[in-house]
CSV table of C-alpha atoms (C1' of nucleotides) in Angstrom, one decimal:
chain,number,residue,atom,x,y,z
A,440,MET,CA,132.5,242.3,95.2
A,441,SER,CA,131.5,241.4,91.6
A,442,VAL,CA,134.4,242.4,89.5
A,443,ARG,CA,136.8,240.4,92.2
A,444,HIS,CA,134.8,237.1,90.6
A,445,CYS,CA,134.9,238.3,87.2
A,446,LEU,CA,138.5,238.8,87.1
A,447,LEU,CA,138.7,235.3,88.3
A,448,GLY,CA,136.8,234.2,85.4
A,449,LEU,CA,139.3,236.3,82.8
A,450,LEU,CA,142.2,234.2,84.3
A,451,ALA,CA,140.5,230.9,84.3
A,452,SER,CA,140.4,231.2,80.4
A,453,GLU,CA,144.1,232.4,80.3
A,454,PRO,CA,146.5,234.5,82.1
A,455,GLY,CA,147.3,238.0,82.3
A,456,SER,CA,148.5,241.4,83.5
A,457,GLY,CA,146.8,244.1,84.9
A,458,TYR,CA,146.6,246.1,81.5
A,459,ASP,CA,145.5,242.6,79.7
A,460,LEU,CA,142.6,242.3,81.9
A,461,THR,CA,141.5,245.8,81.9
A,462,ARG,CA,141.1,245.5,78.2
A,463,ARG,CA,139.6,241.9,78.2
A,464,PHE,CA,137.5,243.2,80.7
A,465,GLU,CA,136.1,245.8,78.7
A,466,GLU,CA,136.0,243.6,76.1
A,467,VAL,CA,133.9,241.1,77.4
A,468,LEU,CA,132.1,242.2,80.3
A,469,GLY,CA,131.8,246.0,79.0
A,470,ALA,CA,127.9,245.8,78.1
A,471,ILE,CA,127.4,244.9,81.2
A,472,ARG,CA,129.5,246.1,84.0
A,473,PRO,CA,132.3,249.7,83.9
A,474,ALA,CA,135.5,249.1,85.6
A,475,ARG,CA,138.3,251.1,85.6
A,476,HIS,CA,141.7,250.3,85.8
A,477,PRO,CA,142.6,251.3,89.2
A,478,GLN,CA,139.6,249.5,90.6
A,479,ILE,CA,141.2,246.5,88.6
A,480,TYR,CA,144.6,246.7,89.5
A,481,GLY,CA,143.4,246.9,93.5
A,482,GLU,CA,141.5,243.8,93.0
A,483,LEU,CA,144.2,242.1,91.5
A,484,THR,CA,146.5,242.7,94.7
A,485,ARG,CA,143.9,242.2,97.0
A,486,LEU,CA,143.0,238.8,94.8
A,487,ALA,CA,146.6,238.1,95.2
A,488,ASP,CA,146.8,238.6,98.8
A,489,ASP,CA,144.3,236.2,99.3
A,490,GLY,CA,145.8,233.2,97.1
A,491,LEU,CA,143.2,233.2,94.4
A,492,ILE,CA,145.4,234.1,91.6
A,493,ALA,CA,149.5,234.2,91.9
A,494,ALA,CA,151.8,236.7,90.0
A,495,GLU,CA,155.0,234.9,88.0
A,496,ALA,CA,158.3,236.6,87.8
A,497,GLU,CA,158.0,240.4,86.7
A,498,GLY,CA,158.9,241.0,83.0
A,499,PRO,CA,159.4,244.4,81.4
A,500,ARG,CA,158.0,247.6,82.8
A,501,ARG,CA,157.5,245.8,86.0
A,502,ARG,CA,154.5,243.3,84.4
A,503,LYS,CA,153.3,241.0,86.8
A,504,GLU,CA,151.3,238.2,84.8
A,505,TYR,CA,148.9,236.8,87.0
A,506,ARG,CA,147.2,233.2,86.8
A,507,ILE,CA,144.5,231.9,89.0
A,508,THR,CA,145.1,228.8,91.1
A,509,ASP,CA,143.4,226.0,92.5
A,510,ALA,CA,142.0,227.7,95.4
A,511,GLY,CA,140.9,230.3,93.0
A,512,MET,CA,139.1,227.9,90.7
A,513,ALA,CA,137.4,226.5,93.4
A,514,GLU,CA,136.1,229.8,94.9
A,515,LEU,CA,135.1,230.7,91.2
A,516,ARG,CA,132.9,227.8,90.7
A,517,ARG,CA,131.3,228.7,94.0
A,518,TRP,CA,130.3,231.9,92.7
A,519,LEU,CA,128.9,230.5,89.5
A,520,THR,CA,126.9,227.8,90.9
A,521,GLU,CA,125.6,229.5,94.4
A,522,SER,CA,121.8,230.0,93.6
A,523,GLY,CA,120.3,233.1,93.8
A,524,SER,CA,122.6,235.5,91.8
A,525,ASP,CA,122.4,239.2,92.0
A,526,HIS,CA,119.5,240.9,90.9
A,527,THR,CA,120.3,244.6,91.1
A,528,ILE,CA,120.6,246.6,87.8
A,529,ARG,CA,121.3,250.2,87.0
A,530,LEU,CA,119.9,252.2,84.0
A,531,ASP,CA,121.1,255.8,84.3
A,532,PRO,CA,120.2,256.3,80.6
A,533,LEU,CA,116.4,255.7,81.8
A,534,LEU,CA,116.4,258.1,84.6
A,535,ARG,CA,115.6,260.8,82.9
A,536,THR,CA,112.2,259.1,81.7
A,537,PRO,CA,109.6,259.2,84.4
A,538,PHE,CA,110.5,263.2,84.4
A,539,LEU,CA,110.0,263.8,81.4
A,540,TRP,CA,106.7,265.5,81.8
A,541,LEU,CA,108.3,268.4,83.1
A,542,LEU,CA,109.4,269.3,79.2
A,543,SER,CA,107.9,270.1,76.2
A,544,PRO,CA,107.0,267.2,73.5
A,545,ALA,CA,109.4,268.5,71.1
A,546,GLU,CA,112.1,268.6,74.1
A,547,VAL,CA,110.9,265.0,74.6
A,548,ARG,CA,111.2,264.1,71.4
A,549,ALA,CA,114.7,265.4,70.4
A,550,HIS,CA,115.9,263.9,73.8
A,551,LEU,CA,114.1,260.2,72.5
A,552,THR,CA,115.5,260.7,69.4
A,553,GLU,CA,119.2,260.9,70.9
A,554,GLU,CA,119.0,257.6,73.4
A,555,ALA,CA,117.4,255.6,70.0
A,556,ASP,CA,120.7,256.5,68.2
A,557,HIS,CA,122.6,255.6,70.8
A,558,TYR,CA,120.5,252.4,71.2
A,559,ARG,CA,120.7,251.4,68.1
A,560,GLY,CA,124.4,251.9,67.7
A,561,LEU,CA,125.6,249.6,70.8
A,562,ALA,CA,122.4,246.8,69.2
A,563,VAL,CA,124.2,246.8,66.3
A,564,ARG,CA,127.6,246.1,67.6
A,565,TYR,CA,126.8,243.7,69.9
A,566,ARG,CA,124.5,241.9,67.1
A,567,HIS,CA,127.5,241.7,65.5
A,568,LEU,CA,129.8,240.4,68.0
A,569,ALA,CA,127.0,237.8,68.6
A,570,ALA,CA,127.7,236.2,65.1
A,571,ALA,CA,131.4,236.2,65.8
A,572,GLY,CA,134.3,233.8,67.4
A,573,ASP,CA,134.6,230.2,66.8
A,574,ASP,CA,133.2,227.1,68.7
A,575,SER,CA,135.5,227.2,71.6
A,576,PRO,CA,133.7,227.2,74.6
A,577,GLN,CA,134.9,230.5,75.7
A,578,SER,CA,133.8,232.0,72.2
A,579,CYS,CA,130.2,230.2,72.8
A,580,ALA,CA,129.9,232.1,76.3
A,581,ALA,CA,130.5,235.6,74.7
A,582,ARG,CA,128.1,234.9,71.6
A,583,LEU,CA,125.6,234.4,74.9
A,584,THR,CA,126.5,237.4,76.6
A,585,ALA,CA,126.9,239.5,73.5
A,586,GLU,CA,123.6,238.1,72.6
A,587,ALA,CA,121.7,239.2,75.6
A,588,ALA,CA,123.2,242.9,75.3
A,589,ALA,CA,121.9,242.5,71.7
A,590,ARG,CA,118.5,241.8,72.8
A,591,LEU,CA,118.8,244.5,75.6
A,592,TYR,CA,119.5,247.4,73.2
A,593,GLU,CA,117.3,246.7,70.5
A,594,ALA,CA,114.5,246.8,72.8
A,595,LEU,CA,115.6,250.1,74.4
A,596,ALA,CA,115.7,251.5,70.7
A,597,ASP,CA,112.8,250.0,69.6
A,598,TRP,CA,111.0,251.4,73.1
A,599,ALA,CA,112.9,255.1,72.6
A,600,ARG,CA,111.6,255.0,69.0
A,601,ASP,CA,108.2,254.0,69.4
A,602,SER,CA,107.9,256.3,72.4
A,603,ARG,CA,108.5,259.9,70.7
A,604,PRO,CA,105.6,262.1,70.9
A,605,GLY,CA,104.3,262.7,67.5
A,606,THR,CA,105.9,265.9,65.3
B,1074,MET,CA,125.0,262.5,91.8
B,1075,SER,CA,122.2,261.0,90.0
B,1076,VAL,CA,120.0,260.6,93.0
B,1077,ARG,CA,120.0,263.7,94.1
B,1078,HIS,CA,118.5,265.0,90.2
B,1079,CYS,CA,115.9,262.4,90.5
B,1080,LEU,CA,114.7,263.7,94.3
B,1081,LEU,CA,114.4,267.2,92.8
B,1082,GLY,CA,112.3,265.6,90.0
B,1083,LEU,CA,110.2,263.4,92.7
B,1084,LEU,CA,109.1,266.5,94.8
B,1085,ALA,CA,108.6,268.4,91.3
B,1086,SER,CA,105.0,266.3,91.7
B,1087,GLU,CA,104.5,266.9,95.2
B,1088,PRO,CA,106.2,267.5,98.8
B,1089,GLY,CA,107.2,264.8,100.7
B,1090,SER,CA,109.6,263.8,103.5
B,1091,GLY,CA,112.3,261.1,103.9
B,1092,TYR,CA,110.1,257.9,104.2
B,1093,ASP,CA,107.6,259.2,101.7
B,1094,LEU,CA,110.5,259.7,99.2
B,1095,THR,CA,112.2,256.5,100.1
B,1096,ARG,CA,108.9,254.6,99.1
B,1097,ARG,CA,108.1,256.8,96.2
B,1098,PHE,CA,111.8,256.3,94.6
B,1099,GLU,CA,111.3,252.5,94.5
B,1100,GLU,CA,108.1,252.9,93.0
B,1101,VAL,CA,109.3,255.2,90.5
B,1102,LEU,CA,112.8,254.4,89.9
B,1103,GLY,CA,112.9,250.7,91.4
B,1104,ALA,CA,113.2,249.2,88.4
B,1105,ILE,CA,116.0,251.7,86.8
B,1106,ARG,CA,118.1,252.3,90.4
B,1107,PRO,CA,118.3,251.1,93.2
B,1108,ALA,CA,118.5,253.5,96.5
B,1109,ARG,CA,118.4,252.8,100.2
B,1110,HIS,CA,117.6,255.3,102.6
B,1111,PRO,CA,120.5,256.2,104.0
B,1112,GLN,CA,121.5,257.8,100.5
B,1113,ILE,CA,118.0,259.7,100.3
B,1114,TYR,CA,118.2,261.2,103.6
B,1115,GLY,CA,121.9,262.2,103.6
B,1116,GLU,CA,121.1,263.9,99.7
B,1117,LEU,CA,117.7,265.6,101.3
B,1118,THR,CA,119.6,267.1,103.6
B,1119,ARG,CA,122.4,268.3,101.2
B,1120,LEU,CA,120.2,269.4,98.8
B,1121,ALA,CA,118.6,271.8,101.5
B,1122,ASP,CA,121.9,273.3,102.5
B,1123,ASP,CA,122.4,273.9,98.5
B,1124,GLY,CA,118.6,275.9,98.3
B,1125,LEU,CA,117.4,273.3,96.0
B,1126,ILE,CA,114.7,272.3,98.3
B,1127,ALA,CA,113.3,273.7,101.7
B,1128,ALA,CA,111.9,272.1,104.6
B,1129,GLU,CA,108.3,273.4,106.2
B,1130,ALA,CA,108.2,273.0,110.0
B,1131,GLU,CA,108.6,269.4,111.8
B,1132,GLY,CA,105.3,267.6,112.0
B,1133,PRO,CA,104.9,264.4,114.4
B,1134,ARG,CA,108.2,262.3,114.3
B,1135,ARG,CA,110.1,265.1,113.2
B,1136,ARG,CA,109.3,264.6,110.2
B,1137,LYS,CA,110.4,267.2,107.5
B,1138,GLU,CA,108.2,267.7,104.5
B,1139,TYR,CA,110.4,268.8,101.6
B,1140,ARG,CA,109.3,270.8,98.8
B,1141,ILE,CA,111.4,271.9,95.8
B,1142,THR,CA,112.3,275.7,95.4
B,1143,ASP,CA,112.9,277.6,92.6
B,1144,ALA,CA,116.2,277.0,92.6
B,1145,GLY,CA,115.9,273.5,92.6
B,1146,MET,CA,113.2,273.6,89.7
B,1147,ALA,CA,115.9,275.7,87.6
B,1148,GLU,CA,117.8,272.9,88.3
B,1149,LEU,CA,115.7,270.1,87.4
B,1150,ARG,CA,115.4,271.6,84.4
B,1151,ARG,CA,119.0,272.3,83.3
B,1152,TRP,CA,119.6,268.5,84.2
B,1153,LEU,CA,116.5,267.1,81.7
B,1154,THR,CA,117.8,269.0,79.0
B,1155,GLU,CA,121.2,269.1,79.1
B,1156,SER,CA,122.5,266.9,75.9
B,1157,GLY,CA,123.8,263.8,76.1
B,1158,SER,CA,123.1,261.9,79.5
B,1159,ASP,CA,125.1,259.4,81.4
B,1160,HIS,CA,125.1,256.1,79.2
B,1161,THR,CA,126.8,253.7,82.2
B,1162,ILE,CA,124.2,250.6,82.7
B,1163,ARG,CA,125.3,248.0,85.2
B,1164,LEU,CA,123.3,244.5,84.7
B,1165,ASP,CA,124.5,242.3,87.8
B,1166,PRO,CA,122.3,239.5,86.8
B,1167,LEU,CA,124.5,238.8,83.5
B,1168,LEU,CA,127.8,238.7,85.5
B,1169,ARG,CA,128.1,235.4,85.2
B,1170,THR,CA,126.9,234.8,81.7
B,1171,PRO,CA,130.3,235.0,80.2
B,1172,PHE,CA,132.1,232.7,82.4
B,1173,LEU,CA,129.0,229.6,81.9
B,1174,TRP,CA,132.0,227.9,79.7
B,1175,LEU,CA,132.8,226.6,83.0
B,1176,LEU,CA,130.0,224.6,84.0
B,1177,SER,CA,128.2,221.9,82.8
B,1178,PRO,CA,125.1,221.9,80.4
B,1179,ALA,CA,122.8,220.9,83.0
B,1180,GLU,CA,123.8,223.4,85.9
B,1181,VAL,CA,123.9,226.2,83.1
B,1182,ARG,CA,120.3,225.1,82.2
B,1183,ALA,CA,119.3,225.6,85.8
B,1184,HIS,CA,120.8,228.9,86.0
B,1185,LEU,CA,119.0,230.4,82.8
B,1186,THR,CA,116.4,229.1,83.9
B,1187,GLU,CA,116.5,230.5,87.5
B,1188,GLU,CA,117.4,234.0,85.7
B,1189,ALA,CA,114.3,233.6,83.3
B,1190,ASP,CA,111.9,232.9,85.8
B,1191,HIS,CA,112.8,235.9,87.6
B,1192,TYR,CA,112.7,238.2,84.6
B,1193,ARG,CA,109.3,236.7,83.4
B,1194,GLY,CA,108.1,237.9,86.6
B,1195,LEU,CA,109.3,241.3,86.4
B,1196,ALA,CA,108.4,241.8,82.7
B,1197,VAL,CA,104.5,240.8,84.0
B,1198,ARG,CA,104.7,243.4,86.6
B,1199,TYR,CA,106.2,246.4,84.4
B,1200,ARG,CA,103.8,245.2,81.7
B,1201,HIS,CA,100.8,245.8,84.0
B,1202,LEU,CA,101.9,248.9,85.5
B,1203,ALA,CA,102.5,250.3,82.0
B,1204,ALA,CA,99.0,250.0,81.5
B,1205,ALA,CA,98.0,251.7,84.6
B,1206,GLY,CA,97.5,255.4,85.7
B,1207,ASP,CA,95.3,258.1,84.9
B,1208,ASP,CA,95.8,260.8,82.0
B,1209,SER,CA,98.0,263.2,84.1
B,1210,PRO,CA,101.5,264.0,82.5
B,1211,GLN,CA,102.8,262.4,85.7
B,1212,SER,CA,101.2,259.3,84.9
B,1213,CYS,CA,102.3,259.3,81.3
B,1214,ALA,CA,106.1,259.5,81.7
B,1215,ALA,CA,105.6,256.7,84.6
B,1216,ARG,CA,104.1,254.7,82.2
B,1217,LEU,CA,106.7,255.3,79.3
B,1218,THR,CA,109.3,254.3,82.2
B,1219,ALA,CA,107.0,251.1,83.1
B,1220,GLU,CA,106.8,250.3,79.4
B,1221,ALA,CA,111.2,250.7,78.8
B,1222,ALA,CA,111.1,248.2,82.1
B,1223,ALA,CA,109.0,245.8,80.7
B,1224,ARG,CA,110.3,245.7,77.0
B,1225,LEU,CA,113.7,245.2,79.0
B,1226,TYR,CA,112.6,242.6,81.4
B,1227,GLU,CA,110.7,240.4,78.1
B,1228,ALA,CA,114.0,240.7,76.4
B,1229,LEU,CA,116.0,238.9,78.8
B,1230,ALA,CA,113.5,236.7,79.8
B,1231,ASP,CA,113.6,235.7,76.1
B,1232,TRP,CA,117.3,235.6,76.3
B,1233,ALA,CA,117.6,233.3,79.0
B,1234,ARG,CA,114.7,231.0,77.8
B,1235,ASP,CA,116.0,230.7,74.2
B,1236,SER,CA,119.7,230.5,75.4
B,1237,ARG,CA,119.4,227.0,77.4
B,1238,PRO,CA,121.0,224.0,76.6
B,1239,GLY,CA,118.7,221.3,75.7
B,1240,THR,CA,117.7,218.9,78.2
C,292,DA,C1',167.9,261.6,72.6
C,293,DA,C1',163.5,263.2,72.1
C,294,DG,C1',158.9,262.2,71.9
C,295,DC,C1',154.8,259.7,72.7
C,296,DG,C1',152.2,256.0,73.7
C,297,DC,C1',152.2,251.8,76.7
C,298,DA,C1',151.4,250.0,81.2
C,299,DT,C1',151.7,250.2,86.0
C,300,DG,C1',150.4,252.7,90.0
C,301,DT,C1',148.7,255.4,93.9
C,302,DA,C1',146.4,258.8,96.8
C,303,DA,C1',142.0,261.2,97.5
C,304,DA,C1',137.4,262.0,97.0
C,305,DG,C1',132.7,260.8,96.1
C,306,DG,C1',129.0,257.6,95.6
C,307,DG,C1',126.4,254.0,98.4
C,308,DT,C1',125.2,250.2,101.8
C,309,DT,C1',125.2,247.8,106.0
C,310,DA,C1',124.5,247.7,110.7
C,311,DC,C1',123.3,250.2,114.7
C,312,DA,C1',120.2,253.5,117.2
C,313,DT,C1',116.3,255.6,118.6
C,314,DG,C1',112.0,257.9,119.3
C,315,DA,C1',107.0,257.8,118.0
C,316,DT,C1',102.5,255.7,117.0
C,317,DT,C1',99.2,252.1,116.5
C,318,DG,C1',97.6,248.1,117.6
C,319,DC,C1',96.0,244.4,121.0
D,676,DG,C1',100.9,248.5,129.2
D,677,DC,C1',103.4,246.0,125.0
D,678,DA,C1',105.1,244.7,121.0
D,679,DA,C1',104.9,245.8,116.4
D,680,DT,C1',105.8,248.9,113.4
D,681,DC,C1',106.8,253.6,111.0
D,682,DA,C1',109.7,256.9,110.5
D,683,DT,C1',114.2,258.9,110.7
D,684,DG,C1',118.7,259.3,111.7
D,685,DT,C1',123.9,258.3,111.9
D,686,DA,C1',128.5,255.6,112.0
D,687,DA,C1',131.4,252.9,109.4
D,688,DC,C1',132.4,250.7,106.0
D,689,DC,C1',133.6,248.9,101.2
D,690,DC,C1',133.0,249.7,96.1
D,691,DT,C1',134.3,253.2,92.7
D,692,DT,C1',136.2,256.9,90.0
D,693,DT,C1',139.6,260.9,89.3
D,694,DA,C1',143.2,262.6,89.3
D,695,DC,C1',148.0,262.2,89.8
D,696,DA,C1',152.2,260.3,89.1
D,697,DT,C1',156.1,257.6,86.9
D,698,DG,C1',159.1,254.9,84.1
D,699,DC,C1',159.7,251.7,80.0
D,700,DG,C1',159.8,250.8,74.8
D,701,DC,C1',159.7,252.2,70.6
D,702,DT,C1',159.6,255.2,66.7
D,703,DT,C1',161.6,259.0,64.3
DNA sequence: AAGCGCATGTAAAGGGTTACATGATTGC
DNA sequence: GCAATCATGTAACCCTTTACATGCGCTT
């Protein structure tokens, strides 16, 4: 149900087609939430059925440009202000960690090194993003998100580095 | 597909029933991966069908105590040592962040304060866990996991605190 | 005009949660 | 004996991904 509200949020900035939104979703929310294009296209038709978004006339390649409706903005605000957000998280890269006792120190070291490299790369990327953009409200919020992602990946990179068993 | 391997990992420490494993899953992997009991019961019967685990004779309340088989241990090791882990993550609590520009500073502050409190509580909890346990290999790996969770939630708590707009 | 990448979509399968159902023990 | 809780299980639904399908537009 969350992709639904994120699409409303993206459309609150500016209208867009399914393809646009797929790219913008990845750009804005990629660090937080994966979403493939079939899910997005599906959710868009459902949102349109519910009157929360509306499609302009078709453009080239039967492109439909969606914009958010008043009902959609109301629902978006309701979602943003409701107290108690969903606190579920999933960190698949850490799934092996509790079972590393089954491996040799060398194998553990190899695994954690690989992980550290991966996290470090992402940390750098989001650290840069957290310094980009202009002074628009949207950019400020985007920086906030990038800052969270940067801190998160920095913490994971440090953790993996510090946790490697000696030689 | 990951719950499957985690169950193998849990059973590598010691045998257990569906109920046991539901509790141990939450205890060991709760910070990383949610899993409700229907998913666990289902996965257990499938693992047993595939011969990766086996059930002893039924105990009271038709309890089936599962243990891991040799084939299961082989599959577990294969999973742990395969290169390139799944790097997908999902952080639902951050989903609102990119859209906070739609709210008033006061509302943003309220939201981030609520989030910070939540993260700080979890950070403390995992920080304690990261200092507990004995010297068994399993406990060491569990500490490693708790340390990752602690750093993660500490980073998020700091982020939420630092990001609140002034008064 | 041919080929490639862009853009949109659908179908089917898999993963996961919610809600329901039920029997077995324990505590009173 | 009764209530509460433990423990196991199932059915239906929702969410998400993978794979397939297709047509348009641009470049050469």
